[in-house]
Short mmCIF file of N, CA, C and O in Angstrom, two decimals:
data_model
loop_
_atom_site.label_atom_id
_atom_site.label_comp_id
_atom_site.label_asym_id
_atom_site.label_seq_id
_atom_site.Cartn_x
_atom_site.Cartn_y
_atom_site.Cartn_z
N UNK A 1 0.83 -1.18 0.00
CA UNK A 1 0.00 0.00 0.00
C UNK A 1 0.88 1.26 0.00
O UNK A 1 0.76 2.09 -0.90
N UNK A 2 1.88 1.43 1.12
CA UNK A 2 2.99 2.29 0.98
C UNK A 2 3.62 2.90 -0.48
O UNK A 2 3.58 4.08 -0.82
N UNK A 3 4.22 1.73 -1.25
CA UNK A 3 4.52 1.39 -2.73
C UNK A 3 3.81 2.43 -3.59
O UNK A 3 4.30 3.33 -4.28
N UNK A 4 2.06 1.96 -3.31
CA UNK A 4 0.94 2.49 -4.26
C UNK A 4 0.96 3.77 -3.73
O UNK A 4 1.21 4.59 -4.61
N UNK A 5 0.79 4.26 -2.64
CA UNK A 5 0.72 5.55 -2.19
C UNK A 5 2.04 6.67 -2.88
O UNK A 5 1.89 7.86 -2.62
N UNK A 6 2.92 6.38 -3.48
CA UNK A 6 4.57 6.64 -3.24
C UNK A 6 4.17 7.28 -4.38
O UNK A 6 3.95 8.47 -4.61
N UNK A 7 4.06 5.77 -5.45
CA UNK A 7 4.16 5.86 -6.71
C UNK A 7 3.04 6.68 -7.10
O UNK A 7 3.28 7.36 -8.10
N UNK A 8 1.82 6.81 -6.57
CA UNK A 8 0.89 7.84 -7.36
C UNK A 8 1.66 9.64 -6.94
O UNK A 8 1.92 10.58 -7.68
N UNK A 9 1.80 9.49 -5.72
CA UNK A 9 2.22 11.03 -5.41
C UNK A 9 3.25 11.29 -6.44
O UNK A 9 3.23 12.39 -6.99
N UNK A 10 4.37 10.22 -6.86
CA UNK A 10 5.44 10.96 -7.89
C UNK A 10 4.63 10.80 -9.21
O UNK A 10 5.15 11.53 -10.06
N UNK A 11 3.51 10.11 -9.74
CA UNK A 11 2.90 10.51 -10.79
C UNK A 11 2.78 11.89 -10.71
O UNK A 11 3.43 12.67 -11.40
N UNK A 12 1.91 12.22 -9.85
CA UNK A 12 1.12 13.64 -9.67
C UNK A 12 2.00 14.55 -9.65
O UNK A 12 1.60 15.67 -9.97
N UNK A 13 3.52 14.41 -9.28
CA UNK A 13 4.59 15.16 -8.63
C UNK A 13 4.73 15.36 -10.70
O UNK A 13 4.37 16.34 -11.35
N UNK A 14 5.27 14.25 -11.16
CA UNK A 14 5.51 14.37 -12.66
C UNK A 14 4.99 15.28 -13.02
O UNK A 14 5.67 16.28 -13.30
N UNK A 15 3.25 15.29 -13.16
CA UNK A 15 2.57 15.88 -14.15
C UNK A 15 2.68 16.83 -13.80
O UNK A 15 3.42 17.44 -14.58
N UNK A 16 2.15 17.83 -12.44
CA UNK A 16 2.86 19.27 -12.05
C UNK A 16 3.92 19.59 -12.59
O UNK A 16 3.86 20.77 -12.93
N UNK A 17 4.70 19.19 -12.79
CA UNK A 17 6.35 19.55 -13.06
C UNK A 17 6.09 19.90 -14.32
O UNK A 17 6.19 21.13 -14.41
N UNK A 18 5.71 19.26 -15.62
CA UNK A 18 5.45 19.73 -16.84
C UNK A 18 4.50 20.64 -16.93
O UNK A 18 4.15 20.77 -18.10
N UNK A 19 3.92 21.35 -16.17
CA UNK A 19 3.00 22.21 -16.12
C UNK A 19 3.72 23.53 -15.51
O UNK A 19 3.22 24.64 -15.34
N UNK A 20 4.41 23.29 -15.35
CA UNK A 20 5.28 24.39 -14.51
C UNK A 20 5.36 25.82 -15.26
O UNK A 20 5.43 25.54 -16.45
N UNK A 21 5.39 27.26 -15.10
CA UNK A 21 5.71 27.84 -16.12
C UNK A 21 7.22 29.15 -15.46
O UNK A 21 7.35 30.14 -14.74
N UNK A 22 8.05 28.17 -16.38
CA UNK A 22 9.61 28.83 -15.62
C UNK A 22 9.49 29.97 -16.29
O UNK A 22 10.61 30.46 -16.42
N UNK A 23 8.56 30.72 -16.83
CA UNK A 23 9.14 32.22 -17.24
C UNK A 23 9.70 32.58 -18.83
O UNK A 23 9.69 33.59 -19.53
N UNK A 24 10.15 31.31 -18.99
CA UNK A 24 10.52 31.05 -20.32
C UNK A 24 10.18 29.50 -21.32
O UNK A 24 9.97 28.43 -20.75
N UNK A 25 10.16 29.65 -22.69
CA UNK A 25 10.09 28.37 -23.32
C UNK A 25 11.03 27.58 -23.35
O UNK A 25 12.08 27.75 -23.97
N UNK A 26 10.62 26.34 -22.48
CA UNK A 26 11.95 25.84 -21.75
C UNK A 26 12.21 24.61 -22.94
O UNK A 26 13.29 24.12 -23.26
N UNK A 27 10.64 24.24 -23.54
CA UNK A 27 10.66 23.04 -24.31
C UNK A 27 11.32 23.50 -25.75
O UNK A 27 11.71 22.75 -26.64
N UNK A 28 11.33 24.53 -25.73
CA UNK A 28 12.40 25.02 -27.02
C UNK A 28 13.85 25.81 -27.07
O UNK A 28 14.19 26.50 -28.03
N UNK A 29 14.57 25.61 -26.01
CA UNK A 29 15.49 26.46 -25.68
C UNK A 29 16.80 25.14 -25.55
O UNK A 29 16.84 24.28 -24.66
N UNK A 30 17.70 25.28 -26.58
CA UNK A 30 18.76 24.62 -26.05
C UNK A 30 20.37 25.31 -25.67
O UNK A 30 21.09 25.84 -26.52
N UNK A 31 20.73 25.16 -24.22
CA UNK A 31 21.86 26.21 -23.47
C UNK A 31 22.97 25.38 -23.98
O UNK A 31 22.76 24.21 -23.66
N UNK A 32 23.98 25.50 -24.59
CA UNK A 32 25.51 24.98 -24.66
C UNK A 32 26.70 26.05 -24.40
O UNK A 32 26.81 27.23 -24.72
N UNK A 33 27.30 25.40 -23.89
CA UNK A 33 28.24 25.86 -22.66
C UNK A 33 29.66 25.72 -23.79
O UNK A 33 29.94 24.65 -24.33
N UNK A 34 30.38 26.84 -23.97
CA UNK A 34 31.49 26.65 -24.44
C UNK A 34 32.96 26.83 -23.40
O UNK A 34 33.16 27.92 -22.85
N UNK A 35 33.74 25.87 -23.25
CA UNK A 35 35.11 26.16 -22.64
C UNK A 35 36.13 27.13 -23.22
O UNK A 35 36.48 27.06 -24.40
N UNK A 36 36.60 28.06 -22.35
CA UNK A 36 37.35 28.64 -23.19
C UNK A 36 38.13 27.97 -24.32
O UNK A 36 38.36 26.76 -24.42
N UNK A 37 38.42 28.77 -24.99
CA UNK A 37 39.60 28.58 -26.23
C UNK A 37 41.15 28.62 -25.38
O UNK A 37 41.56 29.11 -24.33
N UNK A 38 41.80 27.70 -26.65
CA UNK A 38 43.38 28.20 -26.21
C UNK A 38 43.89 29.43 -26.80
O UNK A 38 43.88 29.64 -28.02
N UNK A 39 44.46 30.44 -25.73
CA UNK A 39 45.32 31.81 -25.81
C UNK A 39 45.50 32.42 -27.32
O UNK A 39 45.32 33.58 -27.69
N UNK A 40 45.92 31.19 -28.14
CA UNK A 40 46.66 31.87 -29.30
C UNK A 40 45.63 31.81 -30.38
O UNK A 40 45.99 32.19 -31.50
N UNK A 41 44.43 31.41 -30.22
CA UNK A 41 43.07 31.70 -31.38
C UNK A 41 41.97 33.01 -30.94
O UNK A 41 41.43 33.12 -29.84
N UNK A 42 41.81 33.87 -32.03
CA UNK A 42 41.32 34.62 -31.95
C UNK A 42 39.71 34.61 -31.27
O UNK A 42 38.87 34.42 -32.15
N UNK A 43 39.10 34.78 -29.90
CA UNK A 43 38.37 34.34 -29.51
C UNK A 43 37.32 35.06 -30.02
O UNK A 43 36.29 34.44 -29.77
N UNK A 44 37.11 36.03 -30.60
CA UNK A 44 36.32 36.83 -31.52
C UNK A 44 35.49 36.57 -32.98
O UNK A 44 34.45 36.96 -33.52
N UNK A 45 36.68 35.62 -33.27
CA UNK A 45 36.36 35.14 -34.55
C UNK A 45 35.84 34.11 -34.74
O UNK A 45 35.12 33.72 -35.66
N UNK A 46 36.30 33.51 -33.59
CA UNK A 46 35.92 31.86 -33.66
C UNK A 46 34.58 31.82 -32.95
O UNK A 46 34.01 30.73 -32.84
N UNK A 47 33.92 33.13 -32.37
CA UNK A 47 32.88 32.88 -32.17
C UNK A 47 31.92 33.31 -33.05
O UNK A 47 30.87 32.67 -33.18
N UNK A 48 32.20 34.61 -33.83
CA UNK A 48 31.34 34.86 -35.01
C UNK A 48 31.18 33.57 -35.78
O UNK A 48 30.10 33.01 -35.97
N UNK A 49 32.55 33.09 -36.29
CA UNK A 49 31.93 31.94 -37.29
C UNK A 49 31.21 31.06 -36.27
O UNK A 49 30.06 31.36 -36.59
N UNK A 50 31.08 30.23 -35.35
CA UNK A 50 30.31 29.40 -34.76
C UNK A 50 28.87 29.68 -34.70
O UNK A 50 27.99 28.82 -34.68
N UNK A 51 28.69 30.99 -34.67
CA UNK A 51 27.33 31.59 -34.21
C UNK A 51 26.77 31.58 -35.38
O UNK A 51 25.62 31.16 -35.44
N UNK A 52 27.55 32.09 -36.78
CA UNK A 52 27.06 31.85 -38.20
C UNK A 52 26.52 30.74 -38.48
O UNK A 52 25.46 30.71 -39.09
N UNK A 53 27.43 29.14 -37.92
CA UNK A 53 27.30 28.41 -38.11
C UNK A 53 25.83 27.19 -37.87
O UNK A 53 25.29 26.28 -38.50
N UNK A 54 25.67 28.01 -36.34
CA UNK A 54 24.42 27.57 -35.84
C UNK A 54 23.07 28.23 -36.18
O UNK A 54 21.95 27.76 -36.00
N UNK A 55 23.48 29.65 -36.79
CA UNK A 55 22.48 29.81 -37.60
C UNK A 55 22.03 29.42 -38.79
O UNK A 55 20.96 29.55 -39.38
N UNK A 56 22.90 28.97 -39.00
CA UNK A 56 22.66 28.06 -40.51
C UNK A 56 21.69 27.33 -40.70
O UNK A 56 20.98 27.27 -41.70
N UNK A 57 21.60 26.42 -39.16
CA UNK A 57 21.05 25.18 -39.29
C UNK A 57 19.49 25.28 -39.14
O UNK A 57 18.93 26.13 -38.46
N UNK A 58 18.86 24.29 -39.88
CA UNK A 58 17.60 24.24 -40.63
C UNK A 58 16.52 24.71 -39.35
O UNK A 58 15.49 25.39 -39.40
N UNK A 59 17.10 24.16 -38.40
CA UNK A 59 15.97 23.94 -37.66
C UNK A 59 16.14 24.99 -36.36
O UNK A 59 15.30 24.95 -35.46
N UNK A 60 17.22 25.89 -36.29
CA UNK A 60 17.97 26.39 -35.26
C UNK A 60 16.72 28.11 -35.75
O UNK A 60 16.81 28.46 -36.93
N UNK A 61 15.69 28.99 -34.80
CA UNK A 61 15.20 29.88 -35.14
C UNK A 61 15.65 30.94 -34.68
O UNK A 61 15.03 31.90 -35.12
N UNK A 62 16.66 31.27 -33.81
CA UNK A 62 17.16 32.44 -32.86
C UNK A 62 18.58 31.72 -32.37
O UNK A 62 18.78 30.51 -32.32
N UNK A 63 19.61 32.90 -31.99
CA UNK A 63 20.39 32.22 -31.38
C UNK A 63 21.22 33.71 -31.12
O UNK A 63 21.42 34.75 -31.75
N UNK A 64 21.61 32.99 -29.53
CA UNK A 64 21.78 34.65 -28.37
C UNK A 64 22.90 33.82 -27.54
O UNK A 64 22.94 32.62 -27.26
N UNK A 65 23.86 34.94 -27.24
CA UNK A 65 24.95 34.74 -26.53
C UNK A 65 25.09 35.22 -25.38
O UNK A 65 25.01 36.45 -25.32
N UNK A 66 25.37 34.37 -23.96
CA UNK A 66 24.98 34.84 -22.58
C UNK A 66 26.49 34.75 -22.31
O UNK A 66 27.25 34.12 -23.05
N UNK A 67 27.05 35.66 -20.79
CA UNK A 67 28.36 35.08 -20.86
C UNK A 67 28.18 33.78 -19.64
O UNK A 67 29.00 32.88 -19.80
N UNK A 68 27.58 33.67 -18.92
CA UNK A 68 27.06 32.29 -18.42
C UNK A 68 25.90 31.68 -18.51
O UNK A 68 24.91 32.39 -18.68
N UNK A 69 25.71 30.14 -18.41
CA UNK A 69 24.57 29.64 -18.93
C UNK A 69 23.28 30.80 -18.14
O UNK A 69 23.40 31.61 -17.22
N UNK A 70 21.83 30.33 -19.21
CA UNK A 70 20.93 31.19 -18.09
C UNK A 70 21.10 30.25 -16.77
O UNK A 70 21.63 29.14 -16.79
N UNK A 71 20.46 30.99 -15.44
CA UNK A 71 20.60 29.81 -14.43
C UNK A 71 21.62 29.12 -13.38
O UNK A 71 21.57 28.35 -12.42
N UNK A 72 22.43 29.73 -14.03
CA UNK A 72 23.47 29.00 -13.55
C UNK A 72 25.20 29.85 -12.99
O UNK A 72 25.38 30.19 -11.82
N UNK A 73 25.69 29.93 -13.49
CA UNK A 73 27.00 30.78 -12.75
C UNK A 73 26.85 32.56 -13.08
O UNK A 73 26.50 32.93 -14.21
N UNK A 74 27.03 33.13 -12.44
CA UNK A 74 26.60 34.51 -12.84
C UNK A 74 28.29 35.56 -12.55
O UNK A 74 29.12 35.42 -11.65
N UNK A 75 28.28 36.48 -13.65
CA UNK A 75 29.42 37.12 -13.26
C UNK A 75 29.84 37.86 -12.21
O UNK A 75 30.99 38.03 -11.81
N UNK A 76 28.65 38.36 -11.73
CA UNK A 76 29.08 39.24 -10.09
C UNK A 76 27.87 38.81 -9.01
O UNK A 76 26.65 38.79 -9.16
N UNK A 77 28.52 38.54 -8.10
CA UNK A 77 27.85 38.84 -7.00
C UNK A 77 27.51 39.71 -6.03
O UNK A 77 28.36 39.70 -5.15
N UNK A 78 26.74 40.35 -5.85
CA UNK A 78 26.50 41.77 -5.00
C UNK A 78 25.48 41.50 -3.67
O UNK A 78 24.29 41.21 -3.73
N UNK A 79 26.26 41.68 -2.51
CA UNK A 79 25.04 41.14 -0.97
C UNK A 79 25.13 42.52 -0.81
O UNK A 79 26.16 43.17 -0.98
N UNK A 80 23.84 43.06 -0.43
CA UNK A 80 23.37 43.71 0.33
C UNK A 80 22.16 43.43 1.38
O UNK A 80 21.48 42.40 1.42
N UNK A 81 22.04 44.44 2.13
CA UNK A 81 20.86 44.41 3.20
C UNK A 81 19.78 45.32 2.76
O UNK A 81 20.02 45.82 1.66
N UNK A 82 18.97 45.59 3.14
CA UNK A 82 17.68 46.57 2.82
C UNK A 82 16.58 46.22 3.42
O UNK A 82 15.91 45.37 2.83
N UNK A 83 16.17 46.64 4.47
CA UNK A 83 14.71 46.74 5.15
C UNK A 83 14.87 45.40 6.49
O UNK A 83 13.99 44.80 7.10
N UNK A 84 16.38 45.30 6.57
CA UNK A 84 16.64 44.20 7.35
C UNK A 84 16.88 42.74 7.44
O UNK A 84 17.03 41.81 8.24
N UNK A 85 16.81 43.17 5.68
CA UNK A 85 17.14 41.41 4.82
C UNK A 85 18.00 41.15 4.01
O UNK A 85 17.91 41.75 2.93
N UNK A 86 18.72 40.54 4.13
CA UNK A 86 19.85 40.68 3.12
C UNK A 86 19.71 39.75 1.96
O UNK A 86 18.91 38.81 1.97
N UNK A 87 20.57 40.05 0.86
CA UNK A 87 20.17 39.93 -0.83
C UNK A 87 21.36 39.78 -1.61
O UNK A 87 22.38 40.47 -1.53
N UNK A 88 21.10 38.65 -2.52
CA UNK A 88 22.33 38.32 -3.57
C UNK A 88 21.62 38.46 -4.68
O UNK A 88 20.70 37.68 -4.95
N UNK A 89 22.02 39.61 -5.55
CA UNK A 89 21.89 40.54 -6.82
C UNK A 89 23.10 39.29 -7.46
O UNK A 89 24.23 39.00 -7.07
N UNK A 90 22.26 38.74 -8.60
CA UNK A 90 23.28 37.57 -9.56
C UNK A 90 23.34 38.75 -10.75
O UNK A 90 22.32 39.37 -11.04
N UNK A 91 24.69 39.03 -11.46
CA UNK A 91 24.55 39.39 -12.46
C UNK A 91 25.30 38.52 -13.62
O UNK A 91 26.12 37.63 -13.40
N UNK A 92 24.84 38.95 -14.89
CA UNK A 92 24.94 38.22 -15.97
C UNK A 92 24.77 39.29 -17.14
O UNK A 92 23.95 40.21 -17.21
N UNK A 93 25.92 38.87 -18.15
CA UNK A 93 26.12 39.73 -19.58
C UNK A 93 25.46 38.70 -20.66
O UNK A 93 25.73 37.52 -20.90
N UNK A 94 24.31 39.78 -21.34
CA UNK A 94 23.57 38.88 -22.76
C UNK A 94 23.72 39.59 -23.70
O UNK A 94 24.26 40.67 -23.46
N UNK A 95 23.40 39.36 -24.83
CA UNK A 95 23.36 40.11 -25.74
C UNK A 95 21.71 40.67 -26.30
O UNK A 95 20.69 40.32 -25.70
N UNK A 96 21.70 41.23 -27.05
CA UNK A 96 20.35 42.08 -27.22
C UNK A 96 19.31 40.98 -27.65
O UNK A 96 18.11 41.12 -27.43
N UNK A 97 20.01 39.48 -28.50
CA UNK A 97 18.81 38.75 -28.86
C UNK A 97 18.41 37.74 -27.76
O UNK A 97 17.69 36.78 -28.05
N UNK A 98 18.91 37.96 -26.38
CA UNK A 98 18.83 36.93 -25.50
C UNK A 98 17.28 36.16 -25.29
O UNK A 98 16.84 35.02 -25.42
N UNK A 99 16.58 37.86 -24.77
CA UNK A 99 15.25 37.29 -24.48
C UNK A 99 14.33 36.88 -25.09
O UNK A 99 13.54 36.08 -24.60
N UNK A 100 14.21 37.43 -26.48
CA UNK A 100 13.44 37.19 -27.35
C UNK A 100 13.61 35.39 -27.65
O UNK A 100 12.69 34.58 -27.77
N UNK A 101 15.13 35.11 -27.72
CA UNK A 101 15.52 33.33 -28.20
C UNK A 101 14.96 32.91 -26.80
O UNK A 101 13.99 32.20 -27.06
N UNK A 102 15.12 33.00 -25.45
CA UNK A 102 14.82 32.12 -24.93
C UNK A 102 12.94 32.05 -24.50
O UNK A 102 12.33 31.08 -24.06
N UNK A 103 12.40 33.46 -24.84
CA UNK A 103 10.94 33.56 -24.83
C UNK A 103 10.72 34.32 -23.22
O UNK A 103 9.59 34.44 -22.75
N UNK A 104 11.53 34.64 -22.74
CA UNK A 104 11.36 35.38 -21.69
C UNK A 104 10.49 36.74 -21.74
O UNK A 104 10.91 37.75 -22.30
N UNK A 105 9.24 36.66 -21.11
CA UNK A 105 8.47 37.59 -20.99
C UNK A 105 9.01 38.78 -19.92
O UNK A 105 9.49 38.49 -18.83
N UNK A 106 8.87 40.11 -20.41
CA UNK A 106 9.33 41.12 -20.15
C UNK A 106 7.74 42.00 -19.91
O UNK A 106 6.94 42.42 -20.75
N UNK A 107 7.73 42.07 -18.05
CA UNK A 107 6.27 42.53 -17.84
C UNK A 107 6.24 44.26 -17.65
O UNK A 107 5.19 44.89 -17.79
N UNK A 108 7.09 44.68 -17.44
CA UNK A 108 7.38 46.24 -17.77
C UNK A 108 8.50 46.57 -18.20
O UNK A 108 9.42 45.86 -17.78
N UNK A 109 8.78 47.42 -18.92
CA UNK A 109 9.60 48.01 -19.43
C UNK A 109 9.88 47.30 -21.04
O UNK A 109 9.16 47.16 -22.03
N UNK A 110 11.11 46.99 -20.77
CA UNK A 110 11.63 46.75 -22.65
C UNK A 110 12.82 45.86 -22.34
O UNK A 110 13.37 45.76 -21.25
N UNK A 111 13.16 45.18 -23.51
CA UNK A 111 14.28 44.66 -23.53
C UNK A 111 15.85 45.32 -23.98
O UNK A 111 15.86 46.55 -24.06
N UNK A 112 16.80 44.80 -24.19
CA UNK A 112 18.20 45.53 -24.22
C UNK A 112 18.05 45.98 -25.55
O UNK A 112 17.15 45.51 -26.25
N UNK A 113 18.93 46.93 -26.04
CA UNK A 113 19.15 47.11 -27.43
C UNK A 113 20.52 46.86 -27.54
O UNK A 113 21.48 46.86 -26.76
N UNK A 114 20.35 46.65 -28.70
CA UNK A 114 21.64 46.48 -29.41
C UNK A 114 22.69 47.32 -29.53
O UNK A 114 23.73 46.94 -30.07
N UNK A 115 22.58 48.51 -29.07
CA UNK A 115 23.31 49.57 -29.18
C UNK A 115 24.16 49.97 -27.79
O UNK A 115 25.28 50.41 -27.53
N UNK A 116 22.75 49.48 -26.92
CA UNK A 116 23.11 49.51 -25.34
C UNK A 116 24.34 48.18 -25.08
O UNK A 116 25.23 48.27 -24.23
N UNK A 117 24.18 47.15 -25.87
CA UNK A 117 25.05 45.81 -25.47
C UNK A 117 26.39 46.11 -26.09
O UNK A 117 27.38 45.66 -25.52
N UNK A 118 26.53 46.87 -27.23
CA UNK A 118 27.55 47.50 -27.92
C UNK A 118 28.60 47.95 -26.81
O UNK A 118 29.73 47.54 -26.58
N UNK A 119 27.80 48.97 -26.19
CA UNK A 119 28.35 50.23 -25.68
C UNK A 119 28.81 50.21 -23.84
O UNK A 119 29.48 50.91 -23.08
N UNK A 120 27.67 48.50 -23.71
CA UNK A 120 27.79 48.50 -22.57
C UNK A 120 27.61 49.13 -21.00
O UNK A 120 28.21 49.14 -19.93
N UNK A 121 26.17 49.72 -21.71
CA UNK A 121 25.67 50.82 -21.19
C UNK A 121 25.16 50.21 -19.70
O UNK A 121 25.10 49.01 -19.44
N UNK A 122 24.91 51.00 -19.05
CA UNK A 122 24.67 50.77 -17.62
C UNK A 122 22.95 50.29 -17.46
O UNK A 122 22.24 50.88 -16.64
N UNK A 123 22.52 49.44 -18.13
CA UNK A 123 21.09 49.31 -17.74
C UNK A 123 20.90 47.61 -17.38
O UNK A 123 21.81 46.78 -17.48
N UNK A 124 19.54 47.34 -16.96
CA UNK A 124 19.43 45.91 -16.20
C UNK A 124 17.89 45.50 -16.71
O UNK A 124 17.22 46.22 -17.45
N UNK A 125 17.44 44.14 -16.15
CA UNK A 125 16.55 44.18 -16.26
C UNK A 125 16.63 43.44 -14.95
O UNK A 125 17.64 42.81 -14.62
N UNK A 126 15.46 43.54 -14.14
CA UNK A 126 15.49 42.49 -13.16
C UNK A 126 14.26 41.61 -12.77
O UNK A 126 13.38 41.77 -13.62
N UNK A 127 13.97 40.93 -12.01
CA UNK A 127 12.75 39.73 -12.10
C UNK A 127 11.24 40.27 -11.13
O UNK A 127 11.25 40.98 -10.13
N UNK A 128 10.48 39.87 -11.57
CA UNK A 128 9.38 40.71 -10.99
C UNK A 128 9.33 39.92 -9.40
O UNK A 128 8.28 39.97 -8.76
N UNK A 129 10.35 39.32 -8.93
CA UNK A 129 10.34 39.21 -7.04
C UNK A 129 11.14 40.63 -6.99
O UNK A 129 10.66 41.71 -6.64
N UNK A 130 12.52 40.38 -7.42
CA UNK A 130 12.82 41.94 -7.16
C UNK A 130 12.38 43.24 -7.16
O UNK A 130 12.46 44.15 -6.34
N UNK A 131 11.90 43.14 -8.31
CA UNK A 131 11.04 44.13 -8.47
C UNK A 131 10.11 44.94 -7.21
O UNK A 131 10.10 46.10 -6.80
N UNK A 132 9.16 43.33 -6.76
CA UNK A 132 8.08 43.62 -5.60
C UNK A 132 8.75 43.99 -4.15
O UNK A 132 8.26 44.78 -3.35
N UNK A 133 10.15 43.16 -3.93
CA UNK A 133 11.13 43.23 -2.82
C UNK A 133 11.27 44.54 -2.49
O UNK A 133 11.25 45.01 -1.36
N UNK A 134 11.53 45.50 -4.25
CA UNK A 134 12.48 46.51 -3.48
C UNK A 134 12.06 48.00 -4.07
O UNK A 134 12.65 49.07 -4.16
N UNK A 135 10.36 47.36 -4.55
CA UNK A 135 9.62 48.74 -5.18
C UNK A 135 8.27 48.99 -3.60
O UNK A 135 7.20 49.55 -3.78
N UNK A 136 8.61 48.55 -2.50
CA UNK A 136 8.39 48.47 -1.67
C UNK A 136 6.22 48.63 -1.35
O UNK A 136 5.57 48.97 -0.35
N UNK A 137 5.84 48.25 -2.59
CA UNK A 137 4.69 47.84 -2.75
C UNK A 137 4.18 49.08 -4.01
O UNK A 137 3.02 49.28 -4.36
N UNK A 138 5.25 49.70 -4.48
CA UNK A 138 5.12 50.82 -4.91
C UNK A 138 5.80 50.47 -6.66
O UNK A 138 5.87 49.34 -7.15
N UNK A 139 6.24 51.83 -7.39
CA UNK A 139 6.61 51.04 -8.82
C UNK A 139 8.34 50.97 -8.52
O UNK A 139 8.92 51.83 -7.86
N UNK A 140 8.93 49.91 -9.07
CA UNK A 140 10.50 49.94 -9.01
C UNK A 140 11.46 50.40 -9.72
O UNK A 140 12.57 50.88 -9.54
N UNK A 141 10.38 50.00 -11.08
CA UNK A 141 10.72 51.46 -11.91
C UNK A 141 11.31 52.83 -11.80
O UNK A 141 11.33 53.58 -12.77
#
């Protein structure tokens, strides 16, 4: 009976899980992770052609360059406190076609431009918990 009890809850556990909605189209998004290059190849070039390359392909519809996977290792870490709670701000460098390839909905404001990723301009986007955290019921905007 234990067994039967187990096994239906991780059915149910399954089907929730595919119902999930992470924010983005997860069933169409594939992340590959490149290791650096060795020193003496132009790391510039060898990524234009790669990126050409994967656009090529038949079936490939978008394709955006993060400098760590989404999710996963982020370039800076920033703790602060505020209102008596303290907070790890993950940051991460994309390029302007990031959100659109991975389907990430953007509920105010806009996404990066291309001009801004160029230039490396000082702007963010951040997630609507933050948002609510630290627009203090108010706009964060």
């Amino acid at each position: 009976m234990l067994l039967l009890v187990c096994g239906a809850l991780l059915l149910r556990t399954a089907v929730r899980v595919t119902n999930v909605d992470f924010g983005f189209d997860a069933g169409r998004v594939l992340a590959v992770s490149l290791e650096p290059l060795r020193p003496r190849l132009d790391q510039q070039t060898v990524m234009r052609t790669a990126l050409a390359a994967v656009r090529a392909l038949p079936s490939v519809e978008r394709v955006a360059v993060t400098e760590y996977e989404p999710f996963g290792n982020t370039r800076a870490i920033d703790r602060f406190t505020s209102g008596g709670r303290s907070y790890e701000l993950r940051s991460n460098y994309a390029d302007a076609e990031f959100f659109s390839t991975v389907g990430l909905r953007i509920l105010r404001g806009r996404a990066l431009t291309a001009n801004e990723v160029a230039r490396e301009a000082p702007v963010a986007l951040i997630s609507e918990n933050v948002a609510r955290n630290f627009g203090n019921g108010g706009d964060a905007l």
